[in-house]
Coordinates of C-alpha atoms and ligand atoms in Angstrom, one line a residue:
X208 CA -27.1 -67.2 5.7
X209 CA -27.2 -69.1 9.0
X210 CA -30.5 -70.8 7.9
X211 CA -28.8 -71.7 4.5
X212 CA -25.8 -73.1 6.2
X213 CA -27.6 -75.2 8.7
X214 CA -29.7 -76.5 5.8
X215 CA -26.6 -77.3 3.9
X216 CA -24.9 -79.0 6.9
X217 CA -28.0 -81.2 7.3
X218 CA -27.9 -82.1 3.6
X219 CA -24.3 -82.9 3.7
X220 CA -24.6 -85.0 6.8
X221 CA -27.4 -87.0 4.9
X222 CA -26.6 -87.2 1.6
X223 CA -22.6 -87.1 1.8
X224 CA -22.0 -90.6 0.5
X225 CA -18.5 -91.2 -0.4
X226 CA -15.1 -90.9 1.4
X227 CA -12.4 -91.7 -1.2
X228 CA -8.9 -92.3 -0.8
X229 CA -8.8 -94.4 2.2
X230 CA -6.1 -97.1 1.2
X231 CA -3.0 -97.7 3.5
X232 CA -0.6 -94.8 3.6
X233 CA -1.3 -92.0 1.5
X234 CA -4.1 -92.1 -0.8
X235 CA -6.0 -89.5 -2.7
X236 CA -6.3 -85.8 -2.1
X237 CA -9.3 -84.2 -3.3
X238 CA -7.9 -81.7 -5.8
X239 CA -5.9 -79.6 -3.6
X240 CA -3.4 -77.3 -5.4
X241 CA -0.1 -78.8 -3.5
X242 CA -1.2 -82.3 -3.1
X243 CA 1.7 -84.7 -2.1
X244 CA 0.0 -88.0 -2.9
X245 CA 3.2 -89.8 -2.7
X246 CA 3.6 -89.2 0.8
X247 CA 4.0 -92.5 2.6
X248 CA 3.7 -93.6 6.1
X249 CA 7.4 -94.2 6.4
X250 CA 8.2 -90.5 5.8
X251 CA 7.0 -88.5 8.6
X252 CA 9.2 -85.7 7.7
X253 CA 8.5 -81.9 8.5
X254 CA 6.5 -80.8 5.7
X255 CA 3.4 -79.4 5.0
X256 CA 1.3 -80.9 2.1
X257 CA -2.0 -81.6 0.4
X258 CA -3.4 -78.0 0.7
X259 CA -6.9 -77.0 -0.6
X260 CA -6.8 -73.2 -1.2
X261 CA -10.1 -71.7 -2.0
X262 CA -9.3 -68.2 -1.4
X263 CA -11.5 -65.3 -2.4
X264 CA -10.6 -62.7 -5.2
X265 CA -8.5 -60.7 -2.7
X266 CA -6.7 -63.8 -1.4
X267 CA -8.4 -63.8 1.8
X268 CA -9.2 -66.9 3.6
X269 CA -12.3 -67.0 6.2
X270 CA -11.6 -70.4 7.6
X271 CA -8.2 -72.2 8.2
X272 CA -8.0 -75.8 8.9
X273 CA -4.9 -77.6 10.1
X274 CA -4.9 -81.3 10.3
X275 CA -2.2 -83.6 11.7
X276 CA -1.1 -85.7 8.6
X277 CA -2.2 -87.0 5.5
X278 CA -0.5 -90.2 5.8
X279 CA -3.4 -91.8 7.7
X280 CA -6.7 -92.3 5.8
X281 CA -8.6 -91.1 9.0
X282 CA -7.7 -87.5 8.5
X283 CA -8.4 -87.7 4.7
X284 CA -11.8 -88.4 5.7
X285 CA -12.0 -85.3 7.9
X286 CA -10.3 -83.2 5.0
X287 CA -13.0 -84.4 2.4
X288 CA -15.9 -83.4 4.6
X289 CA -14.5 -79.9 5.5
X290 CA -14.0 -79.2 1.8
X291 CA -17.6 -80.3 1.1
X292 CA -19.3 -78.6 3.8
X293 CA -17.2 -75.2 3.5
X294 CA -17.5 -75.2 -0.3
X295 CA -21.4 -75.9 -0.2
X296 CA -21.6 -72.9 2.5
X297 CA -19.5 -70.7 0.2
X298 CA -16.7 -70.0 2.6
X299 CA -13.1 -69.5 1.5
X300 CA -11.1 -71.9 3.3
X301 CA -7.6 -73.6 3.2
X302 CA -6.7 -77.2 4.7
X303 CA -3.0 -77.6 5.5
X304 CA -1.5 -80.9 6.8
X305 CA 1.4 -80.8 9.4
X306 CA 2.7 -84.2 8.3
X307 CA 3.7 -85.2 12.0
X308 CA 5.8 -82.3 12.6
X309 CA 4.8 -79.4 15.2
X310 CA 7.4 -77.1 13.4
X311 CA 5.4 -77.7 10.1
X312 CA 2.0 -77.3 12.1
X313 CA 3.3 -73.9 13.4
X314 CA 4.3 -72.7 10.1
X315 CA 0.9 -73.7 8.8
X316 CA -0.8 -71.6 11.2
X317 CA 1.4 -68.6 10.5
X318 CA 0.6 -68.9 6.7
X319 CA -3.3 -69.0 7.6
X320 CA -2.8 -65.9 9.9
X321 CA -1.1 -64.0 7.0
X322 CA -4.0 -65.1 5.0
X323 CA -6.3 -63.1 7.2
X324 CA -8.4 -66.3 8.6
X325 CA -11.0 -65.1 11.3
X326 CA -11.5 -69.0 12.4
X327 CA -8.9 -71.6 13.1
X328 CA -9.9 -75.2 13.3
X329 CA -6.8 -77.2 14.4
X330 CA -6.2 -81.0 15.3
X331 CA -2.8 -80.7 17.1
X332 CA 0.0 -83.0 16.3
X333 CA 1.1 -82.3 19.9
X334 CA -1.1 -81.3 22.6
X335 CA 1.5 -79.1 24.3
X336 CA 3.7 -77.8 21.4
X337 CA 0.4 -76.6 19.5
X338 CA 0.1 -74.1 22.5
X339 CA 2.6 -71.5 20.9
X340 CA 0.9 -71.9 17.5
X341 CA -2.6 -71.0 18.7
X342 CA -1.3 -68.4 21.0
X343 CA -0.1 -66.8 17.8
X344 CA -3.4 -67.0 16.3
X345 CA -5.2 -65.6 19.4
X346 CA -2.7 -62.6 19.4
X347 CA -3.9 -62.0 15.7
X348 CA -7.5 -62.0 17.0
X349 CA -8.5 -65.3 15.6
X350 CA -10.9 -67.5 17.3
X351 CA -9.5 -71.1 17.9
X352 CA -11.6 -74.4 17.5
X353 CA -9.5 -77.5 18.8
X354 CA -10.4 -80.4 16.5
X355 CA -10.9 -84.0 17.7
X356 CA -7.6 -83.6 19.8
X357 CA -7.4 -81.1 22.8
X358 CA -4.5 -78.5 22.8
X359 CA -3.3 -78.3 26.5
X360 CA -1.6 -75.8 28.8
X361 CA -2.9 -72.6 27.2
X362 CA -5.9 -70.1 27.5
X363 CA -5.7 -69.7 23.5
X364 CA -8.3 -72.4 22.7
X365 CA -11.7 -71.1 22.6
X366 CA -13.7 -74.3 22.0
X367 CA -13.3 -78.0 21.5
X368 CA -15.3 -80.1 19.2
X369 CA -14.5 -83.9 19.8
X370 CA -15.9 -87.4 20.0
X371 CA -16.2 -89.1 23.4
X372 CA -12.9 -90.4 23.5
X373 CA -13.0 -92.1 26.9
X374 CA -16.2 -94.1 25.6
X375 CA -14.0 -95.3 22.6
X376 CA -11.6 -97.0 25.0
X377 CA -14.5 -98.3 27.1
X378 CA -16.3 -99.9 24.0
X379 CA -12.7 -101.5 22.8
X380 CA -12.1 -102.9 26.3
X381 CA -15.8 -104.1 26.6
X382 CA -15.7 -105.8 23.3
X383 CA -12.6 -107.8 24.2
X384 CA -14.5 -108.9 27.3
X385 CA -17.5 -109.8 25.6
X386 CA -15.6 -111.7 23.0
X387 CA -12.9 -113.6 25.3
X388 CA -12.5 -117.2 25.2
X389 CA -13.6 -119.1 28.5
X390 CA -11.1 -119.5 31.3
X391 CA -8.4 -117.6 33.1
X392 CA -5.1 -116.2 32.3
X393 CA -6.2 -115.3 28.8
X394 CA -3.2 -113.5 27.2
X395 CA -3.9 -109.8 26.6
X396 CA -1.7 -107.7 24.3
X397 CA -2.1 -103.9 25.3
X398 CA -1.3 -101.0 22.7
X399 CA -1.5 -97.3 22.9
X400 CA -1.5 -94.2 20.9
X401 CA 1.1 -91.6 20.9
X402 CA 1.8 -90.0 24.3
X403 CA 2.0 -86.7 22.7
X404 CA -2.0 -86.9 21.9
X405 CA -4.1 -86.3 24.9
X406 CA -6.6 -88.7 23.2
X407 CA -4.5 -91.7 23.4
X408 CA -4.6 -91.2 27.4
X409 CA -8.5 -90.8 27.2
X410 CA -8.5 -94.2 25.1
X411 CA -6.4 -96.0 27.6
X412 CA -8.2 -94.5 30.4
X413 CA -11.5 -95.9 29.3
X414 CA -9.9 -99.3 28.2
X415 CA -8.3 -99.5 31.5
X416 CA -11.6 -98.8 33.3
X417 CA -13.1 -102.1 32.1
X418 CA -10.4 -104.2 31.6
X419 CA -8.6 -103.8 35.0
X420 CA -11.0 -105.7 37.1
X421 CA -10.5 -108.6 34.6
X422 CA -6.8 -108.6 34.9
X423 CA -6.8 -108.1 38.6
X424 CA -9.0 -111.1 39.2
X425 CA -7.0 -113.3 36.8
X426 CA -9.1 -113.7 33.8
X427 CA -6.7 -111.8 31.8
X428 CA -3.0 -112.1 31.8
X429 CA -1.0 -109.0 30.7
X430 CA 1.3 -110.3 28.0
X431 CA 3.5 -107.4 27.0
X432 CA 3.6 -104.8 29.7
X433 CA 5.7 -105.0 33.0
X434 CA 4.3 -101.5 33.9
X435 CA 0.6 -102.7 33.3
X436 CA 1.3 -105.8 35.4
X437 CA 2.8 -103.8 38.3
X438 CA -0.2 -101.7 38.3
X439 CA -3.0 -104.3 37.8
X440 CA -4.8 -103.8 40.9
X441 CA -5.2 -99.9 40.5
X442 CA -8.7 -99.1 39.3
X443 CA -7.8 -95.7 38.5
X444 CA -4.5 -94.8 37.2
X445 CA -3.0 -91.3 37.3
X446 CA -1.6 -89.7 34.2
X447 CA 2.0 -90.6 35.0
X448 CA 1.0 -94.2 35.8
X449 CA -0.6 -94.4 32.3
X450 CA 2.5 -92.7 30.8
X451 CA 4.4 -95.5 32.1
X452 CA 2.4 -98.3 30.6
X453 CA 1.9 -96.2 27.3
X454 CA 5.7 -95.7 27.3
X455 CA 6.2 -99.3 27.0
X456 CA 3.2 -100.2 24.5
X457 CA 3.0 -97.0 22.2
X458 CA 2.4 -97.3 18.6
X459 CA 3.1 -93.6 18.1
X460 CA 0.1 -93.8 16.1
X461 CA 2.7 -95.1 13.2
X462 CA 1.7 -98.4 11.2
X463 CA 5.3 -99.4 11.1
X464 CA 6.3 -98.9 15.0
X465 CA 3.1 -100.9 15.6
X466 CA 4.3 -103.7 13.5
X467 CA 7.8 -103.8 14.9
X468 CA 6.5 -103.7 18.3
X469 CA 4.0 -106.4 17.9
X470 CA 6.8 -108.6 16.2
X471 CA 9.1 -107.8 19.3
X472 CA 6.5 -108.8 21.7
X473 CA 5.6 -112.2 20.0
X474 CA 9.4 -112.9 19.8
X475 CA 9.7 -112.4 23.4
X476 CA 6.6 -114.2 24.4
X477 CA 6.3 -117.7 26.0
X478 CA 3.9 -120.5 25.4
X479 CA 1.7 -119.2 28.2
X480 CA 0.9 -115.9 26.3
X481 CA 0.3 -117.4 22.9
X482 CA -2.9 -119.6 21.8
X483 CA -6.1 -117.6 21.8
X484 CA -5.3 -114.0 22.5
X485 CA -7.0 -110.6 23.1
X486 CA -5.3 -107.3 21.8
X487 CA -6.2 -103.8 22.6
X488 CA -5.1 -101.9 19.6
X489 CA -5.9 -98.1 19.7
X490 CA -6.9 -97.4 16.0
X491 CA -7.5 -99.0 12.7
X492 CA -4.2 -98.3 11.0
X493 CA -2.2 -99.9 13.9
X494 CA -4.8 -102.7 14.3
X495 CA -4.3 -103.7 10.6
X496 CA -0.4 -103.9 11.3
X497 CA -0.6 -105.8 14.4
X498 CA -3.2 -108.0 13.2
X499 CA -1.1 -109.1 10.3
X500 CA 2.0 -109.8 12.7
X501 CA -0.3 -112.0 15.0
X502 CA -2.2 -113.7 12.0
X503 CA 1.5 -114.8 10.9
X504 CA 2.5 -116.3 13.9
X505 CA 2.0 -120.1 13.9
X506 CA 1.6 -120.3 17.9
X507 CA -1.3 -117.6 17.8
X508 CA -4.4 -119.8 17.3
X509 CA -7.0 -117.0 17.4
X510 CA -7.1 -113.3 18.3
X511 CA -9.6 -110.7 19.0
X512 CA -8.5 -107.3 18.0
X513 CA -10.0 -103.7 18.4
X514 CA -9.6 -100.7 16.3
X515 CA -11.3 -97.0 15.7
X516 CA -11.9 -94.8 12.8
X517 CA -13.9 -97.1 10.5
X518 CA -11.1 -96.8 7.9
X519 CA -12.1 -98.3 4.5
X520 CA -9.3 -100.8 4.6
X521 CA -10.3 -101.8 8.2
X522 CA -14.1 -102.1 7.0
X523 CA -12.5 -104.7 4.4
X524 CA -10.4 -106.3 7.3
X525 CA -13.7 -106.8 9.5
X526 CA -15.6 -108.2 6.5
X527 CA -12.6 -110.7 6.0
X528 CA -12.4 -111.6 9.5
X529 CA -9.1 -110.3 10.2
X530 CA -9.9 -107.2 12.5
X531 CA -12.8 -107.8 15.0
X532 CA -14.3 -104.4 15.5
X533 CA -13.8 -101.0 14.9
X534 CA -15.6 -97.7 16.3
X535 CA -17.2 -95.3 14.0
X536 CA -16.7 -91.7 14.7
X537 CA -18.7 -90.0 12.0
X538 CA -16.4 -87.1 10.7
X539 CA -19.6 -85.9 8.7
X540 CA -20.8 -84.7 12.3
X541 CA -17.6 -83.5 13.7
X542 CA -16.7 -81.4 10.7
X543 CA -20.4 -80.1 10.6
X544 CA -20.3 -79.3 14.3
X545 CA -17.0 -77.2 14.0
X546 CA -18.2 -75.4 10.9
X547 CA -21.5 -74.7 12.6
X548 CA -19.2 -73.1 15.5
X549 CA -17.3 -71.1 12.8
X550 CA -20.4 -69.8 11.4
X551 CA -21.7 -68.6 14.8
X552 CA -18.5 -67.0 15.6
X553 CA -18.2 -65.2 12.2
X554 CA -21.9 -64.0 12.9
X555 CA -20.7 -62.8 16.4
X556 CA -22.8 -65.4 18.3
X557 CA -21.6 -67.9 21.0
X558 CA -21.6 -71.3 19.7
X559 CA -23.6 -74.0 21.7
X560 CA -21.5 -76.4 23.7
X561 CA -22.6 -79.5 25.7
X562 CA -19.5 -80.2 28.0
X563 CA -16.0 -78.7 29.0
X564 CA -12.6 -80.3 29.1
X565 CA -9.9 -79.2 31.5
X566 CA -6.6 -78.5 29.2
X567 CA -4.7 -77.9 32.5
X568 CA -5.1 -74.1 32.1
X569 CA -8.6 -73.6 31.5
X570 CA -12.0 -75.6 31.1
X571 CA -12.5 -75.6 27.3
X572 CA -16.3 -75.1 26.2
X573 CA -16.6 -78.5 24.1
X574 CA -19.2 -80.2 22.0
X575 CA -19.1 -83.9 22.2
X576 CA -20.2 -86.3 19.6
X577 CA -21.2 -90.2 20.3
X578 CA -19.5 -93.1 18.9
X579 CA -21.0 -96.4 17.5
X580 CA -19.2 -100.0 17.6
X581 CA -19.1 -101.5 14.4
X582 CA -18.6 -105.3 13.8
X583 CA -19.1 -107.6 11.0
X584 CA -22.9 -107.9 12.2
X585 CA -23.7 -104.1 11.6
X586 CA -21.1 -102.9 9.3
X587 CA -23.5 -102.7 6.5
X588 CA -26.3 -100.8 8.4
X589 CA -23.9 -98.4 9.9
X590 CA -21.5 -97.6 7.3
X591 CA -23.1 -98.3 3.8
X592 CA -26.9 -97.8 4.6
X593 CA -25.9 -94.5 6.3
X594 CA -24.1 -93.5 3.1
X595 CA -20.9 -93.3 4.6
X596 CA -19.4 -95.7 1.9
X597 CA -20.9 -97.4 -0.8
X598 CA -21.3 -101.2 -1.1
X599 CA -19.3 -101.5 -4.2
X600 CA -16.2 -100.3 -2.3
X601 CA -15.8 -103.7 -0.6
X602 CA -15.7 -107.4 -1.3
X603 CA -17.8 -110.0 0.4
X604 CA -20.3 -107.7 2.0
X605 CA -23.6 -109.3 2.6
Ligands
BGC108 C1 -7.8 -89.7 16.8 C2 -8.1 -91.0 16.2 C3 -6.8 -91.5 15.3 C4 -5.8 -90.9 16.0 C5 -4.2 -91.2 15.1 C6 -6.5 -89.6 17.5 O1 -6.4 -88.4 18.1 O2 -9.0 -89.3 17.7 O3 -9.5 -91.1 15.6 O4 -7.0 -92.6 14.8 O5 -5.5 -89.8 16.7 O6 -4.3 -90.3 14.0

């Protein structure tokens, strides 16, 4: 069975061509039994939705997957990959979304426990709050794989499958440096992800590690964070220090929050932080919102803005010159790695790992996947030629 599955995983990775449903806010769900496709980004209410149930004849499910929200195209990409791989491999599975709510997440885990899952693959909504949910799973004899985001302060996480998140931040910061205008005091706007997400800290840490020397030597001038300004001479920030900055510039991973924040920043900004500017945007959804706000300001002559996830809408923004870069995190690899781990677990074997992450309670054995920087220059090669998207899904692709 292992051999067959590995072949399938490989085939899926190579052949899987289309990730659909990647418009702003909501999108398609791939035939789930309880799809709430009208869910909008504004409504982060506590409800689970978009579930895909492939229970066996006796209603038992082998692998349960809990993802944070279906309101961001990123997680629909992961959902699609999981469904394809697990279906092809003949596993019974169910994918549930927590819709931005830790309470819904816990209910989702309990639902899956009651269906007899052996392995739980979970991307937590909130790194700390998810501990209680996975402890319930552990107590029911289930193995837990944290997916993409770490679960903190618990020993009930068996494995962690993730991208190299610090390197995502480094890539974003380095892109701004490499594409900055000449001169000094170049305005730099900082934005961050949700403080409940451990990844948001890793992204910020990576970006700060390369941007800080440029801020300290006066090449860049922070435009929108007094806390970052106060800490500009510190090469390495503690978690508390990062929290202070991120508290001021968090988007909460919410497109509308990002838009409002960017509007407020530009309203408050003086002429010294307008003109040609640099923007550290943490992911694609927030990047598009922030970019739209900056594009509409007549005193912004040019902006360079980062992103991550290679969402379809952002790929179009990059082709159109509205977003400068994104980071490709190949969800085909991440989902395949998690499923391969689940198979090992179901076979009674120890899954292979290549790193470990401390979650403030234990060192969690981990598997890391590298990332790729995508710009207008290589977008076709990385995202179309690799079969991740189809050329016909975009306009103006050369
Ligand atoms: C993920 C990103 C995603 C963000 C918002 C992070 O934990 O790593 O890919 O854009 O959450 O959902």
